[in-house]
Amino acid sequence: MILHFVERVLQTILVLLVISFVAFMLISTLGDPLGVLLPPDATIAERNALIARLNLDQPLLQRFWSFVMGILQGDFGLSYRTQQDVGAMIAERLPATVELAFVSLLITIVLAIPAGILCGVKPKTLVSRAIMLVSIAGITLPNFVIGILLIAVFSVHLGWFPSFGRGTVVELGNWTTGLLTVSGWQAIILPAFTLASFQMTFVIRMLRTQLMEVGHSEHIRFARARGLSETRVWFVYAIRNALLPTVTMLGLQLGNIIAFSVVTESVFAWPGLGSLFLQSVQSADIPVIAIYLIFVGAVYMLINLAVELSYPLIDPRLKRRSA
Amino acid sequence: MGLNGSLRTIRACVATLAIGAALPLHAAEFKFAGPLDAYTLDPHAVSNTLVFAVLHNVYESLVQRSPDLALEGVLATEWNQVDDLTWEFKLRPNVKFSNGNVFNADDVVFSFDRAKKGGVSSHLSDVARIEKVDDLTVRLISNKPSPILPNQLVNWMMADQEWASENGAEAPGQADNSAEGFANRNAMGTGPYVIASRDPGVRTDFKANPNWWGEIKGNVDSATFFVIANPSTRVSALMSGEVQMIDGVPPQDTQRIEQTDGLKIAAKPDLRTVYLQPDVARDELIHGSAKGNPFKDPKVREAMDLVIDREAIQKRIMRGYSTPVGLPIAKEVEGSSDELNTPTKPDIERAKALMEEAGYGDGFEVTLDCTNDRFINDEATCLAIGSFLSQINIKVTPRVQPTARWAQQINPPGYNTSLTLLSYSPYSYDAHQFLTALATTRNPDSGLGAFNIGGYSNPELDRLTVEIGTESDQEKRRALLNEALTILKNDHSFIPIHQLQILWALKEGVEVVQLADLAYPLAWFKVPE
């Protein structure tokens, strides 16, 4: 058990180091930060002075080394573009993205799970077929198209929800939340729905397939043969089995949601990490891009680690094997 | 509202009356959105149009451009040249920063030293030092005679010495600073507004400054600037009424906006001018295939100039929102004349004949380096230029990249391009700035002409440029500028395309003033109450 734990943690650290290096390599080919930092008519001397100050003239590995050492000491560097502390910039934008991910997950659970169950239990009804048809849109339409469509209908035409921003936010210590104000909730609905559209389709289809499969499995047939009511068969025996992999997948998708939010955030001018990332890419703001990539990688890895570490608790067979 | 509340309101009214003329008579709130945010609130850290656009509401310079483009005094009331090297500025009396500190010559001297350490130092490169004469008089002493020195100072903003030293903001922010500068997130100026709150990259709130020495000509007493990167969301926010004005309207949306009740477009020429610059320095094309370097032949360059239909680009791509030009500088810039700045009429037959004469009748291949996020429809303009050039058998392969990558490739020291689409906007409103920064022969030792991307060189033009720099007689200077620009035009080493326009969309009833330097002068805006 302890061995399993140590092994996983070491693997995670190794992968994070690789991610850091890949991020660092990617950004070194991204573009010229000097173009942003220097006035268009700067002299060669001014240019060289800045290159030296930013250590851009040092060998790549040495730059990577000081970069990693800095991160380990909590020094994330300064943004080239805004000259702010990168750690503080990420911390400032994190609540918006986390809340967006959370609400979109909530929408997925509230809407997609019942819909998926319906489609799995009664696949031939008109409603089920309609749901399946509409859900194709969630996969085929790109996120930004869904976002723009929603804005056109609900903001411009109906005027129900704002087309951009986060509404009024309340500060709770280091965290800002829009979930305590009416305007905050109004603002989050469209982007959260846009972000949820892909997950919803995913969950509906997965649940449907699972249920249809479980519906034919032996223990369900046995339950039917015992004369249990149809409701009891589905809701006590079938759905519990089908829901387990779906919920696991949803947990893993949380990392995906954070990464996917770049597009959605840009459409709705949502002040989260995704917008920050895009603004940074536009101006080749290398320190921010690097930290963002490493941060998203770390989020993925941590969720993965948590899931893997919890496996032996869920499935005792794993515990026995590793012991 | 209880008794207490009413009392408070009355007191607030009295307070407003007591403050007097600084506040607009009828207060109104104004919300607007643009594609990008100012990187920093520090007035001296970077030389960037966006930063200046936002900060001019908070900080003020000694002089500025009025809506009719004339130079007018702001924190200076008068200025004159004492001798060839010295300009004297009389400062406006009774000016206070919004924290109540008095503005005087010490602040100007401080702002000079501070600006010299930051990204705006290039605006002060002609000034060697500053002298305080008395509390309300300063002298700027230049390295060499500089007849248009005041024109270069429009973006040199005045900061409060006491405020800066109290908050440890004596030096402007630098990219390598170990700590973030205080002035990066906080502002203290003498201007019409103060920044009430700010969320970088998201929103900035302005409030009228009750201590302002001037008078708000419009009626905006509080304003919010939102950053909305996505152009269609920006248009939606305007249509749904969440904002009253948007900057950076996509030209393809202008028609739809004009046809919508209650919305209108406001356009005005921008100083930024787009032009092509071929590599005339190397003996071979580095990105393309041809016999030698065809761009070295003036006939080829003239043929290229003749074959580009600028009116078609204006009509089809810019939807009317551009001004075709005959010089790589805007029509409002000192030195431009109607005669020189009339765009070349397309003449394909003559262009073909010129190519034939130059020995390139069968054409050649070249890569055209362009951006896709630098200015309105840059990518579409680039593709159109490619198809025009194909009429004289120049096979153009457009290489379209984000600005950051493009800049890394074409900028010094590499100059890694054979043909590129560029743009320039001289903040001094003077063509001499273009000549010194972009058209002077490259000299690695002195740093002159570093951003002459194509490596253009004409000794006669270099001589004239130096002469213009020191000529203080306005008439003679104008004649010299005309002579220099005529040479520039006839050499065709800069092939002008068009001057851009500032493109805003407004709610009906909103009145704005658009300045050619892209600023948002809120004090002149009127909105319905």
PDB file of C-alpha atoms in Angstrom, chain B residues 206-401:
ATOM      1  CA  PHE B 206     -12.732  55.833 -13.861  1.00  0.00           C
ATOM      2  CA  LYS B 207     -14.219  58.548 -11.644  1.00  0.00           C
ATOM      3  CA  ALA B 208     -14.113  62.292 -12.299  1.00  0.00           C
ATOM      4  CA  ASN B 209     -11.291  63.986 -10.401  1.00  0.00           C
ATOM      5  CA  PRO B 210     -12.892  66.749  -8.291  1.00  0.00           C
ATOM      6  CA  ASN B 211      -9.525  68.533  -7.994  1.00  0.00           C
ATOM      7  CA  TRP B 212      -8.950  68.812 -11.721  1.00  0.00           C
ATOM      8  CA  TRP B 213      -7.818  72.258 -12.868  1.00  0.00           C
ATOM      9  CA  GLY B 214      -9.704  72.007 -16.155  1.00  0.00           C
ATOM     10  CA  GLU B 215     -13.331  71.605 -17.056  1.00  0.00           C
ATOM     11  CA  ILE B 216     -14.921  68.388 -18.238  1.00  0.00           C
ATOM     12  CA  LYS B 217     -16.491  69.423 -21.528  1.00  0.00           C
ATOM     13  CA  GLY B 218     -18.660  66.338 -21.812  1.00  0.00           C
ATOM     14  CA  ASN B 219     -20.835  64.870 -19.082  1.00  0.00           C
ATOM     15  CA  VAL B 220     -19.102  61.624 -18.142  1.00  0.00           C
ATOM     16  CA  ASP B 221     -18.402  61.547 -14.417  1.00  0.00           C
ATOM     17  CA  SER B 222     -17.807  57.844 -14.112  1.00  0.00           C
ATOM     18  CA  ALA B 223     -16.761  55.385 -16.753  1.00  0.00           C
ATOM     19  CA  THR B 224     -15.951  51.705 -17.006  1.00  0.00           C
ATOM     20  CA  PHE B 225     -13.668  50.217 -19.612  1.00  0.00           C
ATOM     21  CA  PHE B 226     -14.187  46.504 -20.252  1.00  0.00           C
ATOM     22  CA  VAL B 227     -11.777  44.272 -22.101  1.00  0.00           C
ATOM     23  CA  ILE B 228     -13.623  41.963 -24.500  1.00  0.00           C
ATOM     24  CA  ALA B 229     -11.181  40.155 -26.740  1.00  0.00           C
ATOM     25  CA  ASN B 230     -13.673  38.433 -29.030  1.00  0.00           C
ATOM     26  CA  PRO B 231     -14.967  40.855 -31.717  1.00  0.00           C
ATOM     27  CA  SER B 232     -18.411  39.280 -32.075  1.00  0.00           C
ATOM     28  CA  THR B 233     -18.953  39.327 -28.310  1.00  0.00           C
ATOM     29  CA  ARG B 234     -17.950  42.985 -28.359  1.00  0.00           C
ATOM     30  CA  VAL B 235     -20.580  43.737 -30.989  1.00  0.00           C
ATOM     31  CA  SER B 236     -23.145  41.698 -29.006  1.00  0.00           C
ATOM     32  CA  ALA B 237     -22.390  43.632 -25.837  1.00  0.00           C
ATOM     33  CA  LEU B 238     -23.118  46.848 -27.709  1.00  0.00           C
ATOM     34  CA  MET B 239     -26.309  45.510 -29.265  1.00  0.00           C
ATOM     35  CA  SER B 240     -27.626  44.235 -25.953  1.00  0.00           C
ATOM     36  CA  GLY B 241     -26.919  47.631 -24.402  1.00  0.00           C
ATOM     37  CA  GLU B 242     -24.369  46.430 -21.861  1.00  0.00           C
ATOM     38  CA  VAL B 243     -21.886  48.965 -23.212  1.00  0.00           C
ATOM     39  CA  GLN B 244     -22.420  52.236 -25.063  1.00  0.00           C
ATOM     40  CA  MET B 245     -19.321  52.188 -27.186  1.00  0.00           C
ATOM     41  CA  ILE B 246     -16.933  49.593 -28.589  1.00  0.00           C
ATOM     42  CA  ASP B 247     -13.498  50.031 -30.071  1.00  0.00           C
ATOM     43  CA  GLY B 248     -12.058  47.835 -32.812  1.00  0.00           C
ATOM     44  CA  VAL B 249     -15.222  47.100 -34.798  1.00  0.00           C
ATOM     45  CA  PRO B 250     -14.608  44.406 -37.426  1.00  0.00           C
ATOM     46  CA  PRO B 251     -15.212  46.136 -40.802  1.00  0.00           C
ATOM     47  CA  GLN B 252     -17.430  43.248 -41.926  1.00  0.00           C
ATOM     48  CA  ASP B 253     -19.816  44.075 -39.059  1.00  0.00           C
ATOM     49  CA  THR B 254     -20.085  47.789 -39.835  1.00  0.00           C
ATOM     50  CA  GLN B 255     -22.987  47.403 -42.234  1.00  0.00           C
ATOM     51  CA  ARG B 256     -24.988  45.307 -39.790  1.00  0.00           C
ATOM     52  CA  ILE B 257     -24.390  47.852 -37.022  1.00  0.00           C
ATOM     53  CA  GLU B 258     -25.408  50.793 -39.188  1.00  0.00           C
ATOM     54  CA  GLN B 259     -28.623  49.040 -40.147  1.00  0.00           C
ATOM     55  CA  THR B 260     -29.495  48.406 -36.502  1.00  0.00           C
ATOM     56  CA  ASP B 261     -31.757  51.028 -34.970  1.00  0.00           C
ATOM     57  CA  GLY B 262     -30.074  52.972 -32.241  1.00  0.00           C
ATOM     58  CA  LEU B 263     -26.507  52.168 -33.255  1.00  0.00           C
ATOM     59  CA  LYS B 264     -24.008  54.056 -35.378  1.00  0.00           C
ATOM     60  CA  ILE B 265     -20.415  53.847 -36.543  1.00  0.00           C
ATOM     61  CA  ALA B 266     -17.828  56.497 -35.767  1.00  0.00           C
ATOM     62  CA  ALA B 267     -14.714  56.412 -37.923  1.00  0.00           C
ATOM     63  CA  LYS B 268     -11.757  58.715 -38.150  1.00  0.00           C
ATOM     64  CA  PRO B 269      -8.360  58.407 -39.803  1.00  0.00           C
ATOM     65  CA  ASP B 270      -5.714  56.832 -37.632  1.00  0.00           C
ATOM     66  CA  LEU B 271      -2.101  57.936 -38.094  1.00  0.00           C
ATOM     67  CA  ARG B 272      -1.059  54.314 -38.576  1.00  0.00           C
ATOM     68  CA  THR B 273      -0.129  53.678 -42.192  1.00  0.00           C
ATOM     69  CA  VAL B 274       0.405  50.302 -43.794  1.00  0.00           C
ATOM     70  CA  TYR B 275       3.115  49.750 -46.393  1.00  0.00           C
ATOM     71  CA  LEU B 276       5.144  47.038 -48.083  1.00  0.00           C
ATOM     72  CA  GLN B 277       8.885  46.991 -47.717  1.00  0.00           C
ATOM     73  CA  PRO B 278      11.041  44.744 -49.924  1.00  0.00           C
ATOM     74  CA  ASP B 279      14.554  43.699 -48.971  1.00  0.00           C
ATOM     75  CA  VAL B 280      16.828  45.857 -51.125  1.00  0.00           C
ATOM     76  CA  ALA B 281      20.016  45.154 -49.181  1.00  0.00           C
ATOM     77  CA  ARG B 282      20.855  41.539 -49.975  1.00  0.00           C
ATOM     78  CA  ASP B 283      22.110  40.326 -53.342  1.00  0.00           C
ATOM     79  CA  GLU B 284      19.832  37.289 -53.310  1.00  0.00           C
ATOM     80  CA  LEU B 285      16.281  36.709 -52.146  1.00  0.00           C
ATOM     81  CA  ILE B 286      16.406  34.735 -48.921  1.00  0.00           C
ATOM     82  CA  HIS B 287      12.743  33.724 -49.112  1.00  0.00           C
ATOM     83  CA  GLY B 288      11.900  33.185 -52.749  1.00  0.00           C
ATOM     84  CA  SER B 289      13.527  32.199 -55.978  1.00  0.00           C
ATOM     85  CA  ALA B 290      14.732  34.649 -58.573  1.00  0.00           C
ATOM     86  CA  LYS B 291      17.758  35.621 -60.560  1.00  0.00           C
ATOM     87  CA  GLY B 292      19.615  37.851 -58.066  1.00  0.00           C
ATOM     88  CA  ASN B 293      17.472  40.199 -56.007  1.00  0.00           C
ATOM     89  CA  PRO B 294      14.817  41.729 -58.278  1.00  0.00           C
ATOM     90  CA  PHE B 295      13.875  44.280 -55.604  1.00  0.00           C
ATOM     91  CA  LYS B 296      17.198  46.013 -56.172  1.00  0.00           C
ATOM     92  CA  ASP B 297      15.864  47.151 -59.512  1.00  0.00           C
ATOM     93  CA  PRO B 298      13.801  50.351 -59.121  1.00  0.00           C
ATOM     94  CA  LYS B 299      11.719  49.313 -62.147  1.00  0.00           C
ATOM     95  CA  VAL B 300      10.488  46.202 -60.375  1.00  0.00           C
ATOM     96  CA  ARG B 301       9.531  48.247 -57.311  1.00  0.00           C
ATOM     97  CA  GLU B 302       7.733  50.791 -59.462  1.00  0.00           C
ATOM     98  CA  ALA B 303       5.875  48.005 -61.238  1.00  0.00           C
ATOM     99  CA  MET B 304       4.749  46.645 -57.880  1.00  0.00           C
ATOM    100  CA  ASP B 305       3.550  50.096 -56.889  1.00  0.00           C
ATOM    101  CA  LEU B 306       1.625  50.374 -60.162  1.00  0.00           C
ATOM    102  CA  VAL B 307      -0.137  47.052 -59.923  1.00  0.00           C
ATOM    103  CA  ILE B 308      -1.640  47.325 -56.425  1.00  0.00           C
ATOM    104  CA  ASP B 309      -5.196  48.642 -56.625  1.00  0.00           C
ATOM    105  CA  ARG B 310      -5.565  50.480 -53.332  1.00  0.00           C
ATOM    106  CA  GLU B 311      -9.138  51.525 -54.029  1.00  0.00           C
ATOM    107  CA  ALA B 312     -10.173  47.924 -54.477  1.00  0.00           C
ATOM    108  CA  ILE B 313      -8.547  47.058 -51.143  1.00  0.00           C
ATOM    109  CA  GLN B 314     -10.359  49.992 -49.543  1.00  0.00           C
ATOM    110  CA  LYS B 315     -13.699  48.981 -51.000  1.00  0.00           C
ATOM    111  CA  ARG B 316     -13.626  45.188 -50.739  1.00  0.00           C
ATOM    112  CA  ILE B 317     -11.480  44.473 -47.721  1.00  0.00           C
ATOM    113  CA  MET B 318     -11.718  47.562 -45.559  1.00  0.00           C
ATOM    114  CA  ARG B 319     -15.394  48.245 -46.453  1.00  0.00           C
ATOM    115  CA  GLY B 320     -14.526  51.877 -47.017  1.00  0.00           C
ATOM    116  CA  TYR B 321     -12.818  52.303 -43.654  1.00  0.00           C
ATOM    117  CA  SER B 322      -9.316  53.109 -44.836  1.00  0.00           C
ATOM    118  CA  THR B 323      -7.603  55.888 -46.763  1.00  0.00           C
ATOM    119  CA  PRO B 324      -5.457  54.864 -49.750  1.00  0.00           C
ATOM    120  CA  VAL B 325      -2.143  56.719 -49.651  1.00  0.00           C
ATOM    121  CA  GLY B 326       0.771  57.596 -51.899  1.00  0.00           C
ATOM    122  CA  LEU B 327       3.321  57.879 -49.088  1.00  0.00           C
ATOM    123  CA  PRO B 328       4.060  55.532 -46.198  1.00  0.00           C
ATOM    124  CA  ILE B 329       2.929  58.295 -43.825  1.00  0.00           C
ATOM    125  CA  ALA B 330      -0.562  59.534 -42.996  1.00  0.00           C
ATOM    126  CA  LYS B 331      -2.093  62.618 -44.612  1.00  0.00           C
ATOM    127  CA  GLU B 332      -2.308  64.443 -41.260  1.00  0.00           C
ATOM    128  CA  VAL B 333       1.416  64.113 -40.645  1.00  0.00           C
ATOM    129  CA  GLU B 334       3.645  67.181 -41.077  1.00  0.00           C
ATOM    130  CA  GLY B 335       5.475  66.834 -44.370  1.00  0.00           C
ATOM    131  CA  SER B 336       2.668  65.128 -46.246  1.00  0.00           C
ATOM    132  CA  SER B 337       1.121  67.017 -49.139  1.00  0.00           C
ATOM    133  CA  ASP B 338      -1.889  66.237 -51.293  1.00  0.00           C
ATOM    134  CA  GLU B 339       0.344  66.004 -54.331  1.00  0.00           C
ATOM    135  CA  LEU B 340       2.723  63.465 -52.787  1.00  0.00           C
ATOM    136  CA  ASN B 341       0.147  61.503 -50.853  1.00  0.00           C
ATOM    137  CA  THR B 342      -2.210  60.788 -53.761  1.00  0.00           C
ATOM    138  CA  PRO B 343      -2.220  57.029 -54.290  1.00  0.00           C
ATOM    139  CA  THR B 344      -0.693  55.701 -57.487  1.00  0.00           C
ATOM    140  CA  LYS B 345      -3.283  54.895 -60.161  1.00  0.00           C
ATOM    141  CA  PRO B 346      -3.038  51.235 -61.147  1.00  0.00           C
ATOM    142  CA  ASP B 347      -1.593  50.739 -64.628  1.00  0.00           C
ATOM    143  CA  ILE B 348      -1.027  47.088 -65.395  1.00  0.00           C
ATOM    144  CA  GLU B 349       0.259  47.600 -68.927  1.00  0.00           C
ATOM    145  CA  ARG B 350       2.971  49.970 -67.800  1.00  0.00           C
ATOM    146  CA  ALA B 351       3.810  47.684 -64.893  1.00  0.00           C
ATOM    147  CA  LYS B 352       4.231  44.729 -67.254  1.00  0.00           C
ATOM    148  CA  ALA B 353       6.430  46.811 -69.545  1.00  0.00           C
ATOM    149  CA  LEU B 354       8.622  47.834 -66.590  1.00  0.00           C
ATOM    150  CA  MET B 355       9.012  44.215 -65.509  1.00  0.00           C
ATOM    151  CA  GLU B 356       9.982  43.326 -69.071  1.00  0.00           C
ATOM    152  CA  GLU B 357      12.572  46.132 -69.148  1.00  0.00           C
ATOM    153  CA  ALA B 358      14.017  44.946 -65.864  1.00  0.00           C
ATOM    154  CA  GLY B 359      14.399  41.448 -67.267  1.00  0.00           C
ATOM    155  CA  TYR B 360      11.755  39.936 -65.034  1.00  0.00           C
ATOM    156  CA  GLY B 361       8.963  39.614 -67.595  1.00  0.00           C
ATOM    157  CA  ASP B 362       8.459  36.008 -66.501  1.00  0.00           C
ATOM    158  CA  GLY B 363       8.343  37.087 -62.888  1.00  0.00           C
ATOM    159  CA  PHE B 364       9.833  35.474 -59.825  1.00  0.00           C
ATOM    160  CA  GLU B 365       8.782  33.900 -56.530  1.00  0.00           C
ATOM    161  CA  VAL B 366       8.822  35.552 -53.148  1.00  0.00           C
ATOM    162  CA  THR B 367       7.417  35.019 -49.654  1.00  0.00           C
ATOM    163  CA  LEU B 368       5.421  37.899 -48.186  1.00  0.00           C
ATOM    164  CA  ASP B 369       5.597  38.093 -44.372  1.00  0.00           C
ATOM    165  CA  CYS B 370       2.406  39.303 -42.734  1.00  0.00           C
ATOM    166  CA  THR B 371       0.618  39.396 -39.398  1.00  0.00           C
ATOM    167  CA  ASN B 372      -2.910  38.297 -38.562  1.00  0.00           C
ATOM    168  CA  ASP B 373      -3.509  40.104 -35.276  1.00  0.00           C
ATOM    169  CA  ARG B 374      -1.762  43.447 -35.592  1.00  0.00           C
ATOM    170  CA  PHE B 375      -4.282  45.684 -37.308  1.00  0.00           C
ATOM    171  CA  ILE B 376      -7.701  45.475 -38.903  1.00  0.00           C
ATOM    172  CA  ASN B 377      -7.853  42.887 -41.706  1.00  0.00           C
ATOM    173  CA  ASP B 378      -4.085  42.620 -42.037  1.00  0.00           C
ATOM    174  CA  GLU B 379      -4.297  39.025 -43.221  1.00  0.00           C
ATOM    175  CA  ALA B 380      -6.904  39.787 -45.894  1.00  0.00           C
ATOM    176  CA  THR B 381      -4.863  42.792 -47.076  1.00  0.00           C
ATOM    177  CA  CYS B 382      -1.811  40.569 -47.334  1.00  0.00           C
ATOM    178  CA  LEU B 383      -3.619  37.983 -49.469  1.00  0.00           C
ATOM    179  CA  ALA B 384      -5.034  40.695 -51.734  1.00  0.00           C
ATOM    180  CA  ILE B 385      -1.574  42.170 -52.304  1.00  0.00           C
ATOM    181  CA  GLY B 386      -0.396  38.699 -53.282  1.00  0.00           C
ATOM    182  CA  SER B 387      -3.056  38.414 -55.958  1.00  0.00           C
ATOM    183  CA  PHE B 388      -2.368  41.896 -57.332  1.00  0.00           C
ATOM    184  CA  LEU B 389       1.328  41.106 -57.661  1.00  0.00           C
ATOM    185  CA  SER B 390       0.531  37.890 -59.506  1.00  0.00           C
ATOM    186  CA  GLN B 391      -0.711  40.067 -62.380  1.00  0.00           C
ATOM    187  CA  ILE B 392       2.909  40.884 -63.188  1.00  0.00           C
ATOM    188  CA  ASN B 393       3.955  37.257 -62.640  1.00  0.00           C
ATOM    189  CA  ILE B 394       5.356  37.786 -59.165  1.00  0.00           C
ATOM    190  CA  LYS B 395       4.328  34.589 -57.465  1.00  0.00           C
ATOM    191  CA  VAL B 396       3.696  35.545 -53.844  1.00  0.00           C
ATOM    192  CA  THR B 397       3.506  33.001 -51.035  1.00  0.00           C
ATOM    193  CA  PRO B 398       1.967  34.756 -48.034  1.00  0.00           C
ATOM    194  CA  ARG B 399       3.397  33.688 -44.686  1.00  0.00           C
ATOM    195  CA  VAL B 400       0.844  34.873 -42.129  1.00  0.00           C
ATOM    196  CA  GLN B 401       1.822  34.706 -38.443  1.00  0.00           C
TER     197      GLN B 401
END
